[in-house]
Amino acid sequence: MDQNQYASPAAAATVTVPSGDIRAWEAAEIERSAVEARHTPAARLRTTEWNLQRYLAPPADTAFPLEYAFHVIGDVSGRTVLDYGCGNGENSLPLAVRGARVIGLDVSDDLLALARQRLSLHGVESRATFLAASAHEIPLPDNSVDAVMGIAILHHLDLARSASEIHRVLKPGGIAVFQEPVRNSRLLRMVRSWIPYRSEEVSDYERPLTDPELRAFASAFREYRSRAFSLPFINLVQVVPLLQRFVMPLYRIDAALLRRTRALDAFAGIRVISMRK
């Protein structure tokens, strides 16, 4: 369900990591990213035309969170867009194809090398600049970008520092769009605590966020919107091969349930949020 609301200025995003620990945090992320880069085969850097088309002009009522994020960011042609935590450039690519001047920022040199390779393979490398830098200290001037996009990045970061930096570099009237994992339900948090498995691609610092944390993150912005996606049954699609043939109808059911019953938002595992400065 799409929620349009003004964030309370009093609800400031909290600093989750002491200043002296930020470098250790980022070192852990660099290590995690190196594992991710090693596990990314060259073939995955070439995006199919069908998959790319999904993100060029997606509809507002799409059932897929990433498509919705690309819908919300709007027309980016000729605009400077910061791909915040760009990783291997998976989302930098459609932004560049849509005509944006992309600035991809990531702490990992290994992932940025893949991002450059990805855009080169698709012939749009001239439309992007990639920066190896901290998301907590963006090396860009104040009011220098028209839009910010971040996909599954905030849950790796100190929210207060990143909110301040995003607000600083975004031009007045600019939009920031994020897709993040959330875990609001106490029941789901309890169930997840019973499962000790942690992939080597997951660092000790990342964690699912909550709706209050996201609203606090947006507190300095004048407008905030949020839409919920991914009820628990959607996770089964990822792990049960027999369900792969039902991906499209299951996502449509997910969207229909969340559209009709707001109480289910608490059990949805993904949020797409947008904020306007």
Coordinates of C-alpha atoms in Angstrom, one line a residue:
M1 CA 0.0 0.0 0.0
D2 CA 1.2 3.4 -0.9
Q3 CA 1.5 5.8 2.0
N4 CA 1.9 9.5 1.4
Q5 CA 2.8 11.4 4.5
Y6 CA 5.1 14.1 5.7
A7 CA 7.9 12.9 7.9
S8 CA 8.0 14.4 11.4
P9 CA 11.0 16.7 11.7
A10 CA 11.3 15.6 15.4
A11 CA 11.8 12.0 14.4
A12 CA 15.5 12.2 13.7
A13 CA 17.4 9.2 12.3
T14 CA 19.5 7.7 15.1
V15 CA 23.3 7.2 14.9
T16 CA 23.6 3.4 15.1
V17 CA 27.4 3.2 15.0
P18 CA 30.0 5.2 17.1
S19 CA 32.1 7.4 14.9
G20 CA 35.3 5.4 15.6
D21 CA 33.7 2.2 14.4
I22 CA 32.6 3.4 11.0
R23 CA 35.9 2.5 9.3
A24 CA 35.6 -1.1 10.8
W25 CA 32.1 -1.2 9.5
E26 CA 33.1 -0.2 6.0
A27 CA 36.1 -2.6 6.1
A28 CA 33.6 -5.4 6.8
E29 CA 31.5 -4.2 3.8
I30 CA 34.5 -4.2 1.5
E31 CA 35.3 -7.8 2.6
R32 CA 31.7 -8.8 2.0
S33 CA 31.7 -7.1 -1.4
A34 CA 34.9 -8.9 -2.4
V35 CA 33.1 -12.2 -1.9
E36 CA 30.2 -11.0 -3.9
A37 CA 32.5 -9.9 -6.7
R38 CA 34.2 -13.3 -6.8
H39 CA 30.8 -15.0 -7.1
T40 CA 29.7 -12.8 -10.0
P41 CA 30.4 -14.6 -13.3
A42 CA 31.1 -12.5 -16.3
A43 CA 28.0 -13.7 -18.0
R44 CA 25.8 -12.0 -15.4
L45 CA 27.2 -8.6 -16.4
R46 CA 25.2 -8.8 -19.7
T47 CA 21.6 -7.9 -19.1
T48 CA 19.0 -9.4 -21.5
E49 CA 17.0 -6.9 -23.6
W50 CA 13.8 -8.2 -21.9
N51 CA 15.1 -7.6 -18.5
L52 CA 16.4 -4.1 -19.3
Q53 CA 13.1 -3.1 -20.9
R54 CA 11.3 -3.8 -17.5
Y55 CA 13.0 -0.8 -16.0
L56 CA 12.7 1.7 -18.8
A57 CA 9.1 2.7 -18.3
P58 CA 7.4 0.5 -15.7
P59 CA 3.8 1.2 -14.7
A60 CA 2.7 2.7 -11.3
D61 CA 0.8 -0.4 -10.4
T62 CA 3.6 -2.9 -11.1
A63 CA 3.8 -5.8 -8.6
F64 CA 7.6 -5.8 -8.5
P65 CA 9.4 -3.5 -6.1
L66 CA 12.4 -2.7 -8.3
E67 CA 10.2 -1.8 -11.2
Y68 CA 8.2 0.4 -8.9
A69 CA 11.4 2.2 -7.8
F70 CA 12.3 2.9 -11.4
H71 CA 8.8 4.2 -11.9
V72 CA 8.9 6.5 -8.9
I73 CA 12.2 8.1 -9.9
G74 CA 10.6 9.4 -13.0
D75 CA 12.2 10.9 -16.1
V76 CA 15.9 11.0 -15.6
S77 CA 16.9 11.9 -19.1
G78 CA 19.7 14.6 -19.0
R79 CA 19.6 14.6 -15.2
T80 CA 22.4 13.8 -12.8
V81 CA 21.5 10.7 -10.8
L82 CA 23.6 9.3 -7.9
D83 CA 23.4 5.5 -7.8
Y84 CA 24.1 5.2 -4.1
G85 CA 25.8 2.0 -3.2
C86 CA 25.8 1.0 -6.9
G87 CA 27.6 -2.3 -6.4
N88 CA 28.2 -4.0 -9.8
G89 CA 26.2 -1.5 -11.7
E90 CA 23.0 -3.5 -12.1
N91 CA 20.9 -0.5 -11.6
S92 CA 23.3 2.1 -13.1
L93 CA 22.8 0.4 -16.4
P94 CA 19.0 1.1 -16.9
L95 CA 19.5 4.6 -15.5
A96 CA 22.2 5.2 -18.1
V97 CA 20.0 3.7 -20.9
R98 CA 17.2 6.0 -19.8
G99 CA 19.5 9.0 -20.5
A100 CA 20.7 9.9 -17.0
R101 CA 24.2 11.2 -16.2
V102 CA 25.0 8.5 -13.6
I103 CA 27.4 8.8 -10.7
G104 CA 27.8 5.4 -9.2
L105 CA 29.2 5.4 -5.7
D106 CA 30.4 2.3 -3.8
V107 CA 33.0 1.5 -1.1
S108 CA 34.2 -1.6 -3.1
D109 CA 36.7 -1.3 -5.9
D110 CA 36.0 -4.9 -6.8
L111 CA 32.3 -4.2 -7.5
L112 CA 33.1 -0.9 -9.2
A113 CA 35.3 -2.8 -11.7
L114 CA 32.3 -5.0 -12.5
A115 CA 30.1 -2.0 -12.9
R116 CA 32.4 -0.4 -15.4
Q117 CA 32.6 -3.6 -17.3
R118 CA 28.8 -4.0 -17.3
L119 CA 28.2 -0.5 -18.8
S120 CA 31.0 -1.0 -21.3
L121 CA 29.4 -4.3 -22.5
H122 CA 26.2 -2.4 -23.2
G123 CA 27.9 0.6 -24.9
V124 CA 26.8 3.2 -22.3
E125 CA 30.1 3.6 -20.3
S126 CA 30.3 7.3 -21.3
R127 CA 27.2 8.1 -19.4
A128 CA 28.5 7.0 -16.0
T129 CA 31.3 8.0 -13.6
F130 CA 32.1 5.6 -10.8
L131 CA 33.6 6.7 -7.5
A132 CA 35.2 4.5 -4.8
A133 CA 34.2 6.3 -1.6
S134 CA 32.3 6.0 1.6
A135 CA 28.5 6.3 1.5
H136 CA 28.9 8.2 4.8
E137 CA 31.1 10.9 3.2
I138 CA 29.9 11.4 -0.4
P139 CA 32.7 13.2 -2.3
L140 CA 30.2 15.6 -4.2
P141 CA 29.3 19.2 -3.7
D142 CA 26.2 20.4 -1.9
N143 CA 23.0 20.5 -4.1
S144 CA 24.8 18.7 -7.0
V145 CA 22.5 15.8 -8.0
D146 CA 18.9 15.8 -9.3
A147 CA 18.0 12.4 -7.9
V148 CA 19.4 9.6 -5.8
M149 CA 18.6 5.9 -6.2
G150 CA 19.7 3.2 -3.7
I151 CA 18.7 -0.4 -3.9
A152 CA 19.3 -2.5 -0.8
I153 CA 21.9 -0.1 0.6
L154 CA 20.6 1.7 3.6
H155 CA 20.4 -1.5 5.8
H156 CA 24.2 -1.6 5.4
L157 CA 24.7 1.9 6.7
D158 CA 24.6 4.3 9.6
L159 CA 21.2 5.9 8.9
A160 CA 21.8 9.3 10.5
R161 CA 25.1 9.9 8.6
S162 CA 23.7 8.6 5.2
A163 CA 20.5 10.7 5.6
S164 CA 22.5 13.8 6.2
E165 CA 24.8 13.2 3.2
I166 CA 21.9 12.4 0.8
H167 CA 20.1 15.5 1.9
R168 CA 23.3 17.6 1.4
V169 CA 24.1 16.5 -2.2
L170 CA 20.5 16.5 -3.4
K171 CA 19.2 19.6 -5.1
P172 CA 16.1 21.4 -3.7
G173 CA 13.1 19.6 -5.2
G174 CA 15.2 16.5 -6.0
I175 CA 13.9 13.0 -5.3
A176 CA 15.6 10.1 -3.5
V177 CA 14.3 6.6 -4.0
F178 CA 15.3 3.5 -2.0
Q179 CA 14.3 -0.2 -1.9
E180 CA 15.1 -1.8 1.4
P181 CA 14.4 -5.0 3.4
V182 CA 12.3 -4.6 6.5
R183 CA 11.2 -6.7 9.4
N184 CA 8.4 -5.0 11.3
S185 CA 6.6 -8.1 12.7
R186 CA 7.8 -9.3 16.1
L187 CA 6.7 -12.8 15.1
L188 CA 8.8 -12.8 12.0
R189 CA 11.8 -11.4 13.9
M190 CA 11.4 -14.2 16.5
V191 CA 11.2 -16.9 13.8
R192 CA 14.2 -15.5 12.0
S193 CA 16.2 -15.5 15.3
W194 CA 15.8 -19.2 15.4
I195 CA 17.6 -19.6 12.1
P196 CA 21.3 -19.1 12.7
Y197 CA 22.4 -19.4 9.0
R198 CA 24.4 -16.4 7.7
S199 CA 25.8 -16.4 4.1
E200 CA 29.4 -15.3 3.7
E201 CA 28.0 -12.5 1.5
V202 CA 26.3 -11.0 4.5
S203 CA 28.3 -8.8 6.9
D204 CA 27.9 -8.6 10.6
Y205 CA 26.6 -5.0 10.3
E206 CA 23.7 -5.3 7.9
R207 CA 20.2 -5.9 9.3
P208 CA 16.6 -5.5 8.1
L209 CA 15.1 -2.1 8.9
T210 CA 11.8 -1.1 10.3
D211 CA 9.2 1.5 9.2
P212 CA 9.9 3.8 12.1
E213 CA 13.6 3.8 11.1
L214 CA 12.8 4.6 7.5
R215 CA 10.5 7.5 8.6
A216 CA 13.2 8.8 10.9
F217 CA 15.7 8.5 8.0
A218 CA 13.4 10.8 5.9
S219 CA 12.8 13.3 8.7
A220 CA 14.7 16.2 7.0
F221 CA 12.9 15.8 3.8
R222 CA 9.6 17.6 3.0
E223 CA 7.8 14.6 1.5
Y224 CA 7.9 10.9 2.2
R225 CA 6.1 8.0 0.5
S226 CA 6.3 4.3 1.2
R227 CA 4.9 1.2 -0.5
A228 CA 5.0 -2.3 0.9
F229 CA 6.0 -5.4 -1.1
S230 CA 6.7 -9.1 -0.5
L231 CA 4.6 -11.0 2.0
P232 CA 6.3 -14.1 3.4
F233 CA 5.0 -16.5 0.7
I234 CA 7.0 -14.6 -1.9
N235 CA 10.2 -15.8 -0.2
L236 CA 9.2 -19.4 -1.1
V237 CA 9.5 -18.5 -4.8
Q238 CA 13.2 -18.0 -4.3
V239 CA 13.8 -21.4 -2.6
V240 CA 11.2 -23.8 -4.1
P241 CA 12.0 -24.6 -7.7
L242 CA 8.5 -25.8 -8.4
L243 CA 7.1 -22.3 -7.7
Q244 CA 9.3 -20.6 -10.3
R245 CA 6.6 -21.1 -13.0
F246 CA 4.1 -19.2 -10.8
V247 CA 6.3 -16.1 -10.2
M248 CA 4.2 -13.7 -12.1
P249 CA 0.8 -14.7 -10.6
L250 CA 2.3 -14.9 -7.1
Y251 CA 3.7 -11.4 -7.3
R252 CA 0.3 -10.1 -8.5
I253 CA -1.5 -11.8 -5.6
D254 CA 1.1 -10.2 -3.3
A255 CA 0.4 -6.8 -4.7
A256 CA -3.4 -7.3 -4.6
L257 CA -3.4 -8.4 -1.0
L258 CA -1.3 -5.4 0.1
R259 CA -3.3 -3.0 -1.9
R260 CA -6.6 -4.2 -0.2
T261 CA -5.5 -4.9 3.3
R262 CA -3.2 -2.3 5.0
A263 CA -2.8 -4.5 8.1
L264 CA -0.7 -6.9 6.1
D265 CA 2.0 -4.2 5.6
A266 CA 3.5 -5.3 8.9
F267 CA 4.3 -8.7 7.4
A268 CA 5.7 -7.5 4.1
G269 CA 9.5 -7.7 3.8
I270 CA 10.3 -4.9 1.3
R271 CA 9.7 -1.2 1.2
V272 CA 10.1 1.2 -1.6
I273 CA 10.4 4.7 -0.2
S274 CA 10.7 8.1 -1.8
M275 CA 11.7 11.4 -0.3
R276 CA 11.7 14.9 -1.9
K277 CA 13.9 17.7 -0.6

